[in-house]
Amino acid sequence: MYGKGLKPLSIAAVAMLALSLSLVFFYAPLDGDQGFIQKIFYVHVPLAITALVGFVAGGVFAILHLRSNDRKWDAYSYVAIHISVIFGVAVLITGAIWAKASWGHWWVWDEPTLVSFLIVFLLYATYYPFRYAIEDRDRQARYASVFAVTAGAFVPLNFMAVRMAESLVHPRTFATAEGGMPGEMMLTFLCSLVAMGLLWTTLVKFELTAKSASGQVKRLRRALDAPVAGGSSRIAPEVS
Amino acid sequence: MPPAQEKAGPAISVAGLRRDYGDRPALDGVDLELAAGSSLVVLGPNGAGKTTLLRILATLLRPSGGEVSVLGCSLPDEAWKLRGRIGYLGHEPLLYRDLSGRENLRFGSRLYGIERGAAEARIEELLRAVGMERRADERVAELSAGMRQRISIARCVLHEPELLLLDEPDSNLDAEGRELARGLIGPGPGRTRVVVTHDPERHEAEADQVLRLGIGERAVVS
Amino acid sequence: MTPSRTAFAAILAKDLRSELRTLQSLPAMALFAVTTFVVFRFGLDRTSLSGSLASGVLWATLLFAAVLGINRLFVSEREEGGFDAIRLAPIDRTVLFAAKAAALVIYLAALELVTVPIFAIFFLEDAAGLGPLVAVLLLADLGLAATGTLISSMAVNSRARDLLVPLVLLPLSIPLMIAATGATEPLLSLGGPSYDRFGTWLMVLGLYDLIFGLVGYAVFDFLLED
């Protein structure tokens, strides 16, 4: 059931990625101050936005799980957070490259958005050991949902607190990214954002399909009294 | 409070009850009906789901499927209505180790909303009934397992429950303790009980009904 | 159903009585905090502190000491039958959240009552900032109590209790620490306390308390299901 629509979605994601990459390299103007390296902006920022939206989506799925007690939503929540954490690694790496190129350091503490993202990432990274520590499957699903809801509420609050702590010490480096952006840049940026969103959705759907398939194989084997091969992952939810 | 006409129906009625742990079924299709004032003894080997059944009836576990109705409340939706009306005695004594027996009972009486004066009288009465009046002020951690079981029995009947759910009620009790326990949680007029046990001889004698749970087979009521 | 106020008072009184009798958490928390001050004395190689350094040392120490108490918050419920005594009672289950959070606020306040004066004696030249600091401590305690109670109640039912609380609580408490240290820093500055953005930081603390108090209230019921 999860596989439905996966193929057109994958094609759309790949096409959109190709389009946005060609816009990045051949259409968007070179930045006056930062030069070529500024183009990493079109990867870094859409990735970050997608990851954050993904984290919040994980919280929304978790609410649905708690309300309906349907394990499907726990799987959605898990996969949404899982893919967003992977995106988060990419955000931090591209952020570090950008910082090195434009400020000469791999990490800068006075860029509040990046620092906030690091804190959010650190919190969501504990999602895995958290799940792993809870053995009973039902309880694991419920507690993981509580985690996802709590962390979802944490995201905006954290951004606010970090911004307040930093803003008085240093002026924002590119505070008005949208405001001062020329039209070509804006178009490229929006295309990249859509491409990343599609990529995220495709990966989530792909992961759910794979989980569902292996869950069904396991159920069939059990029904046939055949040995269930290997231990399944202890932290990932099973999907029917 | 339960209206009188509810008494007419069965105290417990269960149909097609299932409970799974992950993919493994612990209970697979249990049907039973128990009239008010009678005793049901649940027998079966380890892992047959006896404790699971009892915990579902006590609102501690959610059923995975099937119909469960206890004292006119359907589970799990109306569990909150049922909670003050059942007395549950589990494997664990459910006592706080750092409080004395009396303090534990006092805490229980507060949680069940029993008025202070009435609670004190009831606690004294129960401590005498389980033969613990002289050691009621020692910390539970210092009591033997049998003595904890006695306090636990007092805790279970503190709020005069309409239905008793007993998991191995005799465990750790000596002969005297068993005799005293009979007075509080044994079969008696108007006392509705579900007893889980490994010791069939003793309990089958007091049973109006026996439920045999097997592993991987349907439950048999006789 | 038993009135929530009765149940709340019963659970809180039970916890405080147990703690007073056994002294399992509080002395350990205080001892840990004082020793940590000594470690900072040598780690920073400073005999007096002010401003951001003072505020950082104070809050890092309090946070880690709080983790010790938060770890143990639900142990008594878990030890004998995993919350069953509470789950069987005809009470609104969020009462347990409220009572445990209240117990934690009391523990933290007691911890601060002992360790903040010691901190002042050890490191501060001027204790004038301690008065308004009380407001910061109180608001931060409420926030720590909300998230701490939530995490502790889950960690105690896991197989890595002592690991999960610091692991999850530390990142979760960063906004709280940002606001608490931000408010404390000018209070402990060398030239006597100043109130630079004091009110703003108190508002952030209050917002944190509100959000996680509500989250805890909304989700706690699900943690007691089985």
XYZ file of C-alpha atoms in Angstrom:
688
model
C 0.000 0.000 0.000
C 2.910 2.324 0.730
C 4.457 1.607 -2.646
C 1.586 3.256 -4.503
C 2.688 6.383 -6.290
C 6.314 5.836 -5.386
C 7.471 5.690 -8.995
C 5.984 8.987 -10.252
C 7.065 10.627 -7.016
C 10.665 9.449 -7.480
C 10.698 10.662 -11.062
C 9.314 14.051 -10.027
C 11.927 14.357 -7.286
C 14.812 13.487 -9.616
C 13.543 15.838 -12.325
C 13.087 18.654 -9.855
C 16.560 18.095 -8.397
C 18.071 18.169 -11.891
C 16.190 21.354 -12.723
C 17.179 23.124 -9.540
C 20.825 22.078 -9.862
C 20.973 23.422 -13.409
C 19.383 26.654 -12.180
C 21.948 26.834 -9.397
C 24.885 26.458 -11.747
C 23.729 28.133 -14.962
C 21.002 30.599 -14.041
C 21.489 32.044 -10.573
C 23.843 35.023 -10.543
C 27.197 34.893 -8.784
C 27.078 36.550 -5.389
C 29.058 39.796 -5.266
C 30.717 39.250 -1.875
C 30.969 35.517 -1.516
C 31.435 34.363 -5.086
C 30.861 30.794 -6.222
C 30.737 29.217 -2.770
C 27.566 31.156 -2.043
C 25.787 28.633 -4.286
C 25.921 26.115 -1.419
C 23.145 28.291 0.007
C 20.744 26.650 -2.465
C 21.481 23.255 -0.931
C 22.030 24.203 2.686
C 18.969 26.329 3.400
C 16.341 24.172 1.615
C 17.782 21.102 3.343
C 17.511 22.839 6.708
C 13.954 24.011 6.099
C 12.899 20.553 4.925
C 14.513 18.883 7.939
C 12.789 21.259 10.366
C 9.426 20.810 8.696
C 10.105 17.067 8.787
C 10.761 17.169 12.532
C 7.519 19.025 13.118
C 5.702 16.575 10.806
C 7.094 13.778 12.985
C 5.423 15.476 15.937
C 2.114 15.775 14.085
C 2.207 12.071 13.129
C 2.973 11.318 16.775
C -0.145 13.202 17.872
C -2.162 11.145 15.375
C -0.613 7.984 16.826
C -1.491 8.915 20.386
C -5.040 9.853 19.423
C -5.803 6.834 17.277
C -3.518 4.237 18.860
C -2.794 3.105 15.283
C 0.783 1.877 14.969
C 0.944 3.086 11.367
C 1.353 6.655 12.594
C 4.252 5.702 14.813
C 5.960 4.333 11.715
C 5.272 7.608 9.880
C 6.629 9.586 12.807
C 9.739 7.426 13.072
C 10.509 7.585 9.366
C 9.879 11.341 9.191
C 12.318 11.957 12.041
C 14.808 9.434 10.678
C 15.011 11.045 7.242
C 15.109 14.504 8.811
C 18.053 13.512 11.006
C 19.907 12.348 7.879
C 19.060 15.671 6.221
C 20.283 17.319 9.419
C 23.739 15.770 9.037
C 23.874 17.210 5.521
C 22.756 20.623 6.836
C 25.535 20.716 9.413
C 28.172 19.613 6.885
C 27.109 22.106 4.210
C 26.852 24.769 6.916
C 30.402 24.052 8.032
C 31.702 24.249 4.461
C 29.922 27.527 3.898
C 31.249 28.937 7.178
C 34.804 27.889 6.301
C 34.536 29.462 2.873
C 33.024 32.765 3.885
C 34.344 33.323 7.437
C 37.426 31.120 7.510
C 36.224 28.904 10.355
C 34.517 25.516 10.229
C 32.130 26.561 12.928
C 30.829 29.974 13.953
C 28.825 30.499 17.110
C 27.339 33.849 16.139
C 25.096 32.529 13.414
C 21.977 31.812 15.498
C 20.101 29.811 12.859
C 22.933 27.337 12.499
C 23.454 27.098 16.265
C 19.732 26.526 16.792
C 19.807 23.845 14.177
C 22.694 22.142 15.951
C 20.749 22.075 19.231
C 17.631 20.717 17.532
C 19.781 18.112 15.804
C 21.377 17.084 19.115
C 17.959 16.611 20.659
C 16.643 14.501 17.774
C 19.833 12.453 17.729
C 18.810 11.133 21.150
C 15.627 9.743 19.578
C 17.488 6.554 18.593
C 18.999 5.614 21.983
C 15.682 6.652 23.509
C 13.729 4.172 21.392
C 16.375 1.519 21.843
C 16.100 1.690 25.627
C 12.405 0.758 25.662
C 11.815 -2.900 25.031
C 8.077 -3.380 24.952
C 6.912 -2.528 21.423
C 3.675 -0.799 22.331
C 5.324 1.214 25.038
C 8.195 2.095 22.704
C 5.738 3.439 20.161
C 3.878 5.498 22.741
C 6.967 6.917 24.420
C 8.529 7.713 21.055
C 5.389 9.653 20.171
C 5.593 11.595 23.420
C 9.225 12.348 22.587
C 8.279 13.522 19.103
C 5.515 15.802 20.406
C 7.774 17.295 23.074
C 10.634 17.828 20.652
C 8.231 19.324 18.096
C 7.195 21.948 20.652
C 10.866 22.475 21.459
C 11.884 23.487 17.911
C 10.311 26.997 17.735
C 11.058 27.801 21.379
C 14.698 26.913 20.882
C 15.030 29.092 17.783
C 13.577 31.991 19.701
C 15.887 31.597 22.710
C 19.049 31.207 20.634
C 18.214 34.191 18.454
C 17.634 36.343 21.516
C 20.932 35.272 23.030
C 22.948 36.069 19.914
C 21.280 39.034 18.321
C 22.578 41.677 20.687
C 26.166 40.486 20.599
C 26.587 40.491 16.830
C 24.598 41.982 14.005
C 22.962 39.294 11.868
C 25.201 38.337 8.975
C 22.530 37.822 6.378
C 19.491 38.749 8.334
C 17.476 39.749 5.328
C 18.190 36.851 3.023
C 14.779 37.096 1.399
C 14.473 40.842 1.436
C 17.632 41.571 -0.531
C 17.485 38.610 -2.860
C 17.274 39.304 -6.574
C 14.539 37.555 -8.534
C 16.803 34.952 -10.167
C 18.158 33.940 -6.789
C 14.680 33.718 -5.335
C 13.422 31.523 -8.172
C 16.402 29.196 -7.875
C 15.978 29.038 -4.134
C 12.280 28.171 -4.381
C 12.999 25.475 -6.983
C 15.618 23.952 -4.676
C 13.197 24.063 -1.779
C 10.537 22.189 -3.766
C 13.161 19.686 -4.945
C 14.334 18.996 -1.384
C 10.747 18.649 -0.202
C 10.066 16.120 -2.941
C 13.277 14.264 -2.141
C 12.286 14.091 1.531
C 8.800 12.809 0.711
C 10.203 10.215 -1.680
C 12.682 8.933 0.879
C 9.996 8.751 3.562
C 7.706 6.819 1.246
C 10.525 4.544 0.138
C 11.501 3.752 3.712
C 7.887 3.032 4.683
C 7.469 0.729 1.677
C 10.614 -1.184 2.567
C 9.526 -1.533 6.190
C 6.100 -2.671 5.139
C 7.528 -5.301 2.784
C 9.874 -6.746 5.386
C 7.071 -6.713 7.947
C 4.853 -8.693 5.599
C 7.601 -11.209 4.861
C 8.056 -11.711 8.577
C 4.354 -12.214 9.128
C 4.152 -14.732 6.296
C 7.121 -16.670 7.609
C 5.542 -16.756 11.021
C 2.256 -17.948 9.566
C 4.142 -20.791 7.847
C 5.992 -21.536 11.079
C 9.214 -20.861 9.225
C 12.048 -19.374 11.256
C 12.105 -15.600 11.129
C 15.476 -14.760 9.666
C 17.751 -12.554 11.702
C 16.745 -10.177 14.459
C 14.737 -7.264 13.213
C 15.775 -3.753 14.153
C 14.868 -3.106 17.738
C 14.200 0.568 17.279
C 12.324 0.807 14.018
C 8.588 0.216 14.239
C 7.062 -2.645 12.293
C 4.618 -1.768 9.584
C 1.828 -4.002 8.388
C -22.392 4.733 42.131
C -23.741 1.529 40.614
C -27.508 1.513 40.321
C -29.222 -1.577 41.696
C -30.558 -2.813 38.355
C -27.029 -3.320 37.059
C -26.631 -6.177 39.528
C -28.984 -8.226 37.427
C -26.448 -8.622 34.623
C -23.277 -10.687 34.916
C -20.391 -9.157 36.898
C -17.966 -10.024 34.131
C -18.711 -10.779 30.537
C -15.916 -11.427 28.054
C -16.276 -12.393 24.413
C -13.496 -13.131 21.960
C -10.886 -11.379 24.079
C -7.466 -11.122 22.471
C -4.267 -9.585 23.728
C -1.050 -9.520 21.719
C 2.434 -8.632 22.845
C 3.987 -7.405 19.641
C 3.070 -10.170 17.185
C 2.748 -12.883 19.787
C -0.749 -13.529 21.100
C -0.897 -13.940 24.881
C -4.645 -14.465 24.873
C -6.413 -15.690 21.788
C -10.172 -15.688 22.014
C -11.333 -15.993 25.607
C -15.060 -16.134 26.343
C -16.450 -16.174 29.835
C -19.310 -14.937 31.935
C -19.326 -14.648 35.691
C -22.399 -13.979 37.789
C -22.206 -11.535 40.675
C -21.443 -13.258 43.968
C -19.627 -16.228 42.467
C -15.998 -17.255 42.128
C -14.011 -18.029 39.015
C -10.728 -19.908 39.236
C -8.322 -19.478 36.331
C -5.898 -22.347 35.779
C -3.189 -22.927 33.239
C 0.526 -23.480 32.749
C 3.114 -20.688 32.787
C 2.713 -18.375 29.840
C -0.928 -19.237 29.217
C -1.990 -15.649 29.836
C -3.574 -15.937 33.282
C -1.989 -12.782 34.626
C -2.645 -11.002 31.336
C -6.354 -11.791 31.652
C -6.442 -10.552 35.227
C -4.601 -7.344 34.368
C -7.041 -6.648 31.538
C -9.972 -7.087 33.915
C -8.209 -4.759 36.376
C -7.936 -2.023 33.668
C -4.131 -2.265 33.804
C -3.784 -3.650 30.268
C -5.702 -2.752 27.162
C -7.335 -5.611 25.287
C -6.145 -5.936 21.679
C -9.562 -7.133 20.565
C -12.881 -8.535 21.727
C -15.552 -7.379 24.121
C -14.865 -6.975 27.823
C -17.421 -5.725 30.275
C -16.760 -5.594 34.009
C -19.439 -4.493 36.492
C -21.345 -2.961 33.616
C -18.389 -0.914 32.356
C -17.041 -1.784 28.953
C -13.248 -1.825 28.735
C -11.070 -0.038 27.912
C -13.320 2.991 27.307
C -15.029 3.091 30.669
C -12.028 2.001 32.722
C -12.105 5.225 34.708
C -15.603 4.424 35.970
C -14.520 1.001 37.115
C -11.300 1.780 38.957
C -12.623 2.533 42.422
C -14.791 -0.594 42.438
C -12.251 -3.373 42.007
C -9.679 -4.812 44.379
C -6.559 -6.120 42.666
C -3.918 -8.263 44.297
C -1.007 -8.809 41.927
C 2.406 -10.441 41.941
C 3.919 -7.293 43.363
C 2.667 -6.115 46.742
C 2.223 -2.517 45.410
C 3.539 -1.095 48.665
C 6.104 1.674 49.067
C 9.167 0.229 50.746
C 10.079 3.320 52.721
C 6.671 3.762 54.286
C 5.219 1.634 57.058
C 2.291 -0.691 56.494
C -0.043 1.753 58.167
C 1.239 4.675 56.098
C 0.806 2.649 52.943
C -2.800 1.914 53.829
C -3.372 5.554 54.707
C -1.974 6.599 51.338
C -4.254 4.078 49.639
C -7.288 5.383 51.518
C -6.507 8.936 50.391
C -6.157 7.857 46.762
C -9.526 6.134 46.971
C -11.068 9.217 48.504
C -12.032 7.586 51.797
C -12.821 10.175 54.433
C -10.056 10.437 57.075
C -11.962 9.286 60.165
C -13.573 6.349 58.434
C -10.215 5.431 56.911
C -8.460 5.208 60.291
C -11.121 2.878 61.674
C -11.047 0.747 58.538
C -7.238 0.534 58.598
C -7.197 -0.632 62.240
C -9.854 -3.211 61.494
C -7.939 -4.543 58.491
C -4.567 -4.604 60.253
C -6.159 -6.771 62.946
C -7.845 -8.936 60.355
C -4.502 -9.768 58.703
C -2.730 -10.104 62.069
C -0.364 -7.219 61.443
C -1.512 -4.724 64.078
C 1.706 -5.040 66.086
C 4.082 -4.557 63.159
C 2.083 -1.967 61.261
C 4.556 0.832 61.949
C 7.639 -0.873 60.573
C 8.910 0.074 57.154
C 7.671 -2.335 54.509
C 11.286 -2.924 53.422
C 11.919 -4.556 56.816
C 8.972 -6.954 56.613
C 9.141 -10.507 55.311
C 7.505 -11.400 51.997
C 4.590 -13.069 53.773
C 3.965 -10.024 55.924
C 4.045 -7.787 52.877
C 1.471 -10.037 51.277
C -0.758 -9.604 54.336
C -0.528 -5.802 54.150
C -1.116 -6.046 50.450
C -4.321 -8.012 51.013
C -5.478 -5.283 53.382
C -4.651 -2.690 50.687
C -6.627 -4.662 48.130
C -9.872 -4.629 50.159
C -9.394 -1.203 51.782
C -12.080 0.493 49.703
C -14.567 -2.405 49.964
C -14.406 -3.348 46.308
C -17.288 -5.066 44.554
C -15.006 -7.379 42.601
C -11.797 -9.071 43.724
C -9.099 -9.905 41.182
C -6.534 -12.106 42.881
C -3.277 -13.297 41.348
C -1.839 -16.149 43.442
C -3.318 -14.742 46.641
C -1.663 -17.415 48.806
C 1.875 -16.761 47.654
C 4.317 -16.404 50.539
C 1.568 -16.858 53.140
C 1.906 -19.316 56.016
C -1.008 -21.430 57.254
C -2.179 -18.737 59.651
C -1.878 -16.089 56.947
C -3.917 -18.181 54.544
C -6.632 -18.625 57.120
C -6.747 -14.882 57.817
C -6.739 -14.095 54.102
C -9.746 -16.372 53.604
C -11.750 -14.104 55.863
C -11.054 -11.069 53.694
C -10.721 -12.399 50.170
C -11.987 -16.001 50.361
C -15.336 -17.065 48.916
C -18.294 -15.654 50.751
C -21.834 -14.483 50.224
C -21.994 -11.587 47.806
C -18.273 -11.723 47.081
C -17.383 -11.817 43.388
C -13.887 -13.168 42.781
C -11.514 -14.090 39.998
C -8.587 -16.129 41.295
C -5.516 -17.036 39.268
C -3.612 -19.970 40.685
C -1.162 -22.792 40.093
C -2.578 -24.773 42.958
C -5.791 -26.301 41.618
C -6.793 -28.524 44.523
C -7.168 -25.809 47.067
C -9.024 -23.434 44.827
C -11.175 -25.708 42.748
C -13.073 -26.521 45.914
C -14.155 -22.908 46.268
C -14.845 -22.262 42.607
C -18.229 -21.858 41.037
C -16.543 -21.840 37.644
C -13.143 -22.884 36.349
C -11.429 -21.383 33.336
C -8.558 -23.387 31.865
C -6.175 -21.460 29.702
C -3.824 -23.426 27.486
C -1.012 -22.307 25.250
C -2.172 -22.022 21.658
C -5.625 -23.485 22.282
C -8.995 -22.021 23.036
C -9.954 -21.391 26.612
C -12.337 -23.904 28.180
C -14.895 -22.915 30.756
C -16.378 -25.599 32.955
C -13.375 9.696 41.204
C -11.280 10.986 44.069
C -10.967 14.794 43.986
C -7.720 15.737 42.286
C -6.657 17.990 45.122
C -6.884 15.127 47.631
C -4.935 12.797 45.364
C -2.323 15.464 44.607
C -1.759 16.156 48.298
C -1.588 12.435 49.083
C 1.052 11.688 46.439
C 3.128 14.761 47.227
C 3.027 14.063 50.984
C 3.960 10.429 50.369
C 7.000 11.422 48.285
C 8.206 14.095 50.686
C 7.804 11.742 53.638
C 9.833 9.041 51.875
C 12.555 11.523 50.979
C 12.738 12.953 54.501
C 12.960 9.452 55.922
C 15.575 8.026 53.570
C 17.340 11.182 52.302
C 18.119 9.387 49.079
C 18.235 12.343 46.707
C 18.713 15.719 48.342
C 22.018 15.247 50.210
C 23.532 13.603 47.148
C 22.428 16.495 44.943
C 23.842 19.105 47.328
C 27.121 17.254 47.817
C 27.503 16.846 44.082
C 26.906 20.562 43.523
C 29.420 21.699 46.120
C 32.074 19.319 44.796
C 31.429 20.585 41.284
C 32.090 24.145 42.490
C 35.476 22.956 43.748
C 36.187 21.285 40.396
C 35.383 24.561 38.617
C 37.668 26.445 41.033
C 40.595 24.421 39.721
C 39.337 23.827 36.201
C 39.005 27.569 35.620
C 41.829 28.429 38.011
C 39.794 31.276 39.480
C 39.045 32.059 43.097
C 36.377 34.589 42.380
C 33.798 34.710 39.620
C 31.520 37.328 38.168
C 29.296 37.977 35.173
C 29.002 35.275 32.538
C 31.546 32.979 34.166
C 29.720 33.034 37.505
C 26.379 32.519 35.823
C 27.714 29.646 33.707
C 29.302 27.821 36.639
C 26.188 28.215 38.761
C 23.753 26.982 36.127
C 25.861 24.125 34.793
C 26.262 22.874 38.360
C 22.586 23.223 39.229
C 21.519 21.491 36.023
C 23.761 18.477 36.574
C 22.783 18.240 40.235
C 19.126 18.380 39.193
C 19.684 15.411 36.873
C 20.586 13.290 39.915
C 17.256 14.038 41.564
C 15.291 13.702 38.324
C 16.782 10.242 37.816
C 15.317 9.079 41.101
C 11.965 10.835 40.889
C 9.912 7.800 39.850
C 12.043 5.035 41.311
C 9.668 4.447 44.214
C 6.748 4.000 41.809
C 8.722 1.619 39.654
C 10.259 -0.493 42.410
C 7.068 -2.158 43.531
C 4.911 -2.987 40.607
C 5.552 -0.234 38.122
C 2.977 2.491 38.799
C 0.177 -0.051 39.367
C -0.769 1.387 42.740
C -1.433 4.736 41.057
C -2.951 3.265 37.914
C -5.507 1.253 39.877
C -6.742 4.222 41.873
C -9.819 6.192 40.778
C -7.846 9.369 40.120
C -7.111 11.563 37.154
C -3.686 10.341 36.108
C -2.309 13.773 35.315
C -2.417 14.306 39.077
C 0.672 12.085 39.241
C 2.465 14.414 36.815
C 1.506 17.469 38.839
C 2.450 15.904 42.176
C 5.814 14.620 40.938
C 6.617 17.962 39.321
C 5.711 19.730 42.569
C 7.973 17.366 44.515
C 10.775 18.111 42.073
C 10.287 21.881 42.430
C 10.566 21.455 46.201
C 13.752 19.368 45.868
C 15.316 21.900 43.506
C 14.384 24.808 45.754
C 15.907 22.998 48.733
C 19.036 22.259 46.712
C 19.366 25.922 45.748
C 18.711 27.085 49.286
C 21.834 25.201 50.341
C 24.134 25.517 47.351
C 23.570 29.080 46.125
C 24.757 30.627 49.432
C 27.767 28.289 49.332
C 28.421 29.406 45.754
C 28.259 33.038 46.917
C 30.675 32.371 49.784
C 33.089 30.538 47.487
C 33.144 32.854 44.517
C 31.170 36.095 44.762
C 32.560 39.385 46.019
C 29.158 41.009 46.074
C 25.999 39.150 47.056
C 23.559 41.918 46.106
C 22.423 40.031 42.986
C 21.128 37.059 44.987
C 17.810 38.717 45.805
C 16.475 39.034 42.253
C 18.176 35.717 41.408
C 15.418 34.018 43.391
C 12.921 34.824 40.634
C 15.210 33.303 37.984
C 15.781 30.188 40.093
C 12.083 29.714 40.693
C 11.075 30.034 37.029
C 13.910 27.767 35.916
C 12.921 25.185 38.544
C 9.379 25.100 37.181
C 10.647 24.467 33.658
C 13.109 21.806 34.765
C 10.348 20.177 36.782
C 8.046 20.013 33.736
C 10.549 18.464 31.322
C 12.334 16.502 34.045
C 9.144 14.833 35.250
C 8.168 13.925 31.712
C 11.543 12.404 30.798
C 11.989 10.718 34.162
C 8.635 8.963 33.963
C 9.643 7.435 30.624
C 13.251 6.696 31.531
C 12.241 4.788 34.643
C 10.353 2.283 32.488
C 13.298 1.752 30.168
C 16.348 -0.382 30.593
C 18.697 2.604 30.568
C 17.169 4.841 33.214
C 20.325 6.593 34.360
C 21.431 7.149 30.799
C 18.226 8.478 29.244
C 17.560 11.314 31.664
C 20.824 13.222 31.054
C 20.861 12.239 27.391
C 17.449 13.685 26.537
C 17.088 16.297 29.246
C 20.300 18.154 28.467
C 19.451 19.220 24.908
C 15.850 19.793 25.987
C 16.960 22.196 28.709
C 19.228 24.332 26.507
C 16.643 27.098 25.879
C 16.001 27.169 29.613
C 19.723 27.475 30.301
C 20.121 30.213 27.686
C 17.429 32.273 29.374
C 18.545 31.503 32.943
C 22.197 32.329 32.295
C 21.163 35.376 30.276
C 19.169 36.710 33.219
C 21.795 35.775 35.811
C 24.846 37.213 34.059
C 24.079 40.932 34.661
C 22.892 40.156 38.202
C 26.329 38.831 39.124
C 28.391 41.382 37.210
C 31.371 42.885 38.948
C 30.067 46.408 39.467
C 26.915 45.278 41.276
C 23.741 43.875 39.742
C 22.229 45.372 36.649
C 18.952 44.405 35.026
C 19.865 44.321 31.371
C 17.009 42.501 29.595
C 16.085 40.849 32.903
C 12.363 40.996 32.221
C 12.729 39.590 28.711
C 14.648 36.582 29.947
C 12.116 35.976 32.697
C 9.453 35.962 30.014
C 11.360 33.357 28.011
C 11.633 31.243 31.167
C 7.925 31.659 31.765
C 7.161 30.685 28.181
C 9.291 27.548 28.519
C 7.461 26.641 31.742
C 4.112 27.196 30.101
C 4.828 25.231 26.927
C 6.339 22.194 28.597
C 3.869 22.306 31.457
C 1.079 22.065 28.880
C 2.863 19.387 26.835
C 3.407 17.310 29.963
C -0.190 17.765 31.019
C -1.435 16.751 27.573
C 0.687 13.652 27.034
C 1.215 12.264 30.529
C -1.910 10.127 30.368
C -0.426 8.118 27.510
C 2.653 7.266 29.528
C 0.644 5.351 32.091
C -1.188 3.168 29.589
C -0.041 -0.372 28.962
